[in-house]
mmCIF file of C-alpha atoms in Angstrom:
data_model
loop_
_atom_site.group_PDB
_atom_site.id
_atom_site.type_symbol
_atom_site.label_atom_id
_atom_site.label_comp_id
_atom_site.label_asym_id
_atom_site.label_seq_id
_atom_site.Cartn_x
_atom_site.Cartn_y
_atom_site.Cartn_z
ATOM 1 C CA MET A 1 -34.812 37.674 -37.025
ATOM 2 C CA ASP A 2 -32.423 40.543 -35.793
ATOM 3 C CA SER A 3 -33.216 43.399 -33.983
ATOM 4 C CA SER A 4 -34.527 45.418 -36.895
ATOM 5 C CA GLY A 5 -36.845 42.862 -37.746
ATOM 6 C CA TYR A 6 -35.129 41.528 -40.833
ATOM 7 C CA GLN A 7 -35.268 37.760 -41.384
ATOM 8 C CA GLN A 8 -31.641 36.346 -42.072
ATOM 9 C CA PRO A 9 -31.814 34.040 -44.798
ATOM 10 C CA VAL A 10 -30.934 30.454 -44.310
ATOM 11 C CA VAL A 11 -27.528 30.084 -46.238
ATOM 12 C CA ASP A 12 -26.431 27.091 -48.286
ATOM 13 C CA THR A 13 -23.236 26.021 -46.493
ATOM 14 C CA ARG A 14 -22.612 22.724 -48.437
ATOM 15 C CA LEU A 15 -19.141 23.897 -49.418
ATOM 16 C CA PHE A 16 -18.264 25.085 -46.128
ATOM 17 C CA ASP A 17 -19.551 21.689 -44.660
ATOM 18 C CA ALA A 18 -17.424 19.771 -46.972
ATOM 19 C CA LEU A 19 -14.419 21.875 -46.300
ATOM 20 C CA ALA A 20 -14.879 21.344 -42.667
ATOM 21 C CA TYR A 21 -14.749 17.694 -43.110
ATOM 22 C CA LEU A 22 -11.975 17.675 -45.406
ATOM 23 C CA GLY A 23 -10.205 19.812 -42.784
ATOM 24 C CA LEU A 24 -10.088 16.628 -40.715
ATOM 25 C CA CYS A 25 -7.800 14.969 -42.997
ATOM 26 C CA PRO A 26 -4.669 16.377 -41.936
ATOM 27 C CA PHE A 27 -5.450 15.364 -38.116
ATOM 28 C CA VAL A 28 -5.784 11.720 -39.612
ATOM 29 C CA VAL A 29 -2.613 11.651 -41.607
ATOM 30 C CA GLY A 30 -0.721 12.892 -38.450
ATOM 31 C CA LEU A 31 -2.439 10.080 -36.463
ATOM 32 C CA LEU A 32 -1.327 7.607 -39.050
ATOM 33 C CA LEU A 33 2.192 9.159 -39.157
ATOM 34 C CA GLN A 34 2.450 8.526 -35.596
ATOM 35 C CA LEU A 35 1.216 5.174 -35.588
ATOM 36 C CA THR A 36 3.399 3.988 -38.322
ATOM 37 C CA GLU A 37 6.328 5.972 -37.230
ATOM 38 C CA VAL A 38 6.962 7.628 -40.579
ATOM 39 C CA SER A 39 7.894 11.237 -41.282
ATOM 40 C CA LEU A 40 6.392 13.339 -44.037
ATOM 41 C CA LEU A 41 9.120 15.601 -45.956
ATOM 42 C CA GLY A 42 11.222 14.910 -42.866
ATOM 43 C CA ILE A 43 8.527 16.519 -40.525
ATOM 44 C CA ASP A 44 7.919 14.108 -37.565
ATOM 45 C CA ALA A 45 4.441 13.210 -36.948
ATOM 46 C CA SER A 46 3.932 15.176 -33.560
ATOM 47 C CA LEU A 47 5.117 18.473 -35.256
ATOM 48 C CA PHE A 48 2.976 17.835 -38.397
ATOM 49 C CA PHE A 49 -0.371 17.296 -36.140
ATOM 50 C CA THR A 50 0.689 20.000 -33.530
ATOM 51 C CA ALA A 51 1.207 22.659 -36.146
ATOM 52 C CA TYR A 52 -1.758 21.910 -37.978
ATOM 53 C CA SER A 53 -3.960 21.885 -34.773
ATOM 54 C CA ALA A 54 -2.389 25.457 -33.860
ATOM 55 C CA VAL A 55 -3.499 26.795 -37.128
ATOM 56 C CA ILE A 56 -6.945 25.336 -36.976
ATOM 57 C CA LEU A 57 -7.814 26.395 -33.671
ATOM 58 C CA SER A 58 -6.442 30.089 -34.561
ATOM 59 C CA PHE A 59 -8.767 29.869 -37.509
ATOM 60 C CA LEU A 60 -11.515 29.205 -35.139
ATOM 61 C CA CYS A 61 -10.468 32.094 -33.233
ATOM 62 C CA GLY A 62 -10.370 34.356 -36.391
ATOM 63 C CA ILE A 63 -14.259 33.418 -37.056
ATOM 64 C CA TRP A 64 -14.918 34.747 -33.487
ATOM 65 C CA TRP A 65 -12.867 37.745 -34.468
ATOM 66 C CA GLY A 66 -14.742 38.420 -37.519
ATOM 67 C CA GLY A 67 -18.034 37.774 -35.696
ATOM 68 C CA ALA A 68 -17.311 40.334 -33.359
ATOM 69 C CA LEU A 69 -16.160 42.771 -36.013
ATOM 70 C CA ASN A 70 -19.191 42.311 -38.375
ATOM 71 C CA ARG A 71 -21.999 42.195 -35.613
ATOM 72 C CA PRO A 72 -21.134 45.351 -33.253
ATOM 73 C CA GLY A 73 -24.352 44.906 -31.494
ATOM 74 C CA HIS A 74 -23.654 41.259 -30.588
ATOM 75 C CA PRO A 75 -24.321 40.776 -26.945
ATOM 76 C CA HIS A 76 -21.181 38.989 -26.295
ATOM 77 C CA ARG A 77 -18.864 41.171 -28.747
ATOM 78 C CA LEU A 78 -16.394 41.771 -25.931
ATOM 79 C CA ALA A 79 -15.884 38.427 -24.663
ATOM 80 C CA LEU A 80 -15.411 37.150 -28.426
ATOM 81 C CA ILE A 81 -12.885 39.828 -29.094
ATOM 82 C CA VAL A 82 -10.705 38.918 -25.948
ATOM 83 C CA LEU A 83 -11.225 35.322 -25.985
ATOM 84 C CA SER A 84 -10.503 35.000 -29.534
ATOM 85 C CA ASN A 85 -7.008 36.491 -28.757
ATOM 86 C CA VAL A 86 -6.688 34.270 -25.614
ATOM 87 C CA VAL A 87 -7.300 30.949 -27.430
ATOM 88 C CA ALA A 88 -5.157 31.829 -30.304
ATOM 89 C CA LEU A 89 -2.424 32.497 -28.099
ATOM 90 C CA ALA A 90 -2.775 29.346 -26.238
ATOM 91 C CA GLY A 91 -2.851 27.740 -29.566
ATOM 92 C CA TRP A 92 0.693 29.291 -29.984
ATOM 93 C CA VAL A 93 1.808 28.134 -26.740
ATOM 94 C CA GLY A 94 0.988 24.381 -27.449
ATOM 95 C CA LEU A 95 2.779 24.690 -30.849
ATOM 96 C CA MET A 96 5.786 25.889 -29.047
ATOM 97 C CA LEU A 97 5.562 23.078 -26.441
ATOM 98 C CA TYR A 98 4.798 20.472 -29.178
ATOM 99 C CA GLN A 99 7.851 18.242 -27.677
ATOM 100 C CA SER A 100 6.543 18.179 -24.422
ATOM 101 C CA ALA A 101 3.573 16.507 -22.606
ATOM 102 C CA TRP A 102 1.880 19.744 -22.423
ATOM 103 C CA GLY A 103 1.620 20.768 -26.328
ATOM 104 C CA LEU A 104 -1.175 18.390 -27.236
ATOM 105 C CA PRO A 105 -3.356 18.972 -24.226
ATOM 106 C CA ILE A 106 -3.211 22.674 -24.465
ATOM 107 C CA LEU A 107 -4.563 22.310 -28.038
ATOM 108 C CA ALA A 108 -7.062 19.606 -27.086
ATOM 109 C CA ILE A 109 -8.526 21.999 -24.340
ATOM 110 C CA GLY A 110 -8.560 24.969 -26.740
ATOM 111 C CA PHE A 111 -10.856 22.846 -29.172
ATOM 112 C CA VAL A 112 -13.000 21.684 -26.050
ATOM 113 C CA PHE A 113 -13.235 25.279 -24.988
ATOM 114 C CA VAL A 114 -14.020 26.770 -28.654
ATOM 115 C CA ALA A 115 -16.967 24.006 -28.585
ATOM 116 C CA TRP A 116 -18.219 25.010 -25.004
ATOM 117 C CA MET A 117 -18.148 28.566 -25.579
ATOM 118 C CA GLU A 118 -19.669 28.608 -28.995
ATOM 119 C CA ALA A 119 -22.652 27.032 -27.507
ATOM 120 C CA ARG A 120 -22.954 29.740 -24.932
ATOM 121 C CA LEU A 121 -21.788 32.955 -26.519
ATOM 122 C CA ASN A 122 -23.571 32.040 -29.951
ATOM 123 C CA PRO A 123 -21.362 34.099 -32.183
ATOM 124 C CA ASN A 124 -22.905 32.625 -35.225
ATOM 125 C CA LEU A 125 -25.291 34.331 -37.772
ATOM 126 C CA PRO A 126 -29.073 33.207 -38.132
ATOM 127 C CA GLY A 127 -29.398 30.816 -41.073
ATOM 128 C CA ARG A 128 -26.114 29.158 -40.782
ATOM 129 C CA GLU A 129 -27.207 26.612 -38.173
ATOM 130 C CA GLN A 130 -26.275 23.472 -40.315
ATOM 131 C CA TYR A 131 -22.717 24.901 -40.768
ATOM 132 C CA PHE A 132 -22.332 25.386 -36.977
ATOM 133 C CA ARG A 133 -23.889 21.799 -36.477
ATOM 134 C CA THR A 134 -21.286 20.382 -38.832
ATOM 135 C CA ARG A 135 -18.448 22.379 -37.133
ATOM 136 C CA SER A 136 -19.704 20.920 -33.897
ATOM 137 C CA ILE A 137 -19.448 17.451 -35.139
ATOM 138 C CA VAL A 138 -15.900 18.130 -36.786
ATOM 139 C CA THR A 139 -14.835 19.869 -33.459
ATOM 140 C CA TYR A 140 -15.515 16.771 -31.570
ATOM 141 C CA LEU A 141 -13.781 14.548 -34.166
ATOM 142 C CA VAL A 142 -10.692 16.985 -33.743
ATOM 143 C CA ILE A 143 -10.849 16.397 -29.967
ATOM 144 C CA ALA A 144 -11.024 12.667 -30.438
ATOM 145 C CA CYS A 145 -7.975 12.864 -32.768
ATOM 146 C CA HIS A 146 -6.032 14.867 -30.151
ATOM 147 C CA ILE A 147 -6.978 12.225 -27.489
ATOM 148 C CA GLY A 148 -5.704 9.361 -29.913
ATOM 149 C CA MET A 149 -2.307 11.400 -30.788
ATOM 150 C CA ILE A 150 -1.667 11.927 -27.176
ATOM 151 C CA LEU A 151 -2.005 8.161 -26.302
ATOM 152 C CA LEU A 152 0.137 7.249 -29.255
ATOM 153 C CA ARG A 153 2.802 9.436 -27.869
#
């Protein structure tokens, strides 16, 4: 129930959940490309994986931005706005450093930070608990993919 006494409906998030899991596929493809030392359309596995990672990290930050924009009364609104920008920029730095030893760890830390902050700032609307439970699981799998990619490099 929000501050006005309105009960938020539970939202069917099956499509969003499915898309979240499908979003893991490029990470797995990147790992397989790295493992087999194959490039895809001339793009090496490291760039493939890192670029996709930066895009998804920025996407997650966009969800924070949208949450702050659409919920002006949210108690952590300013933090969501600022952190969405900081994490998105860190993702860009991780992408720029994709050939160094720092790019993937920066991105992995970004995903860890997103999971940690979402547990604390609760930017999510009521009624979407299933979706954010799915997103948490997918985020942990993405972090595991980053660890795997770091180990394969």
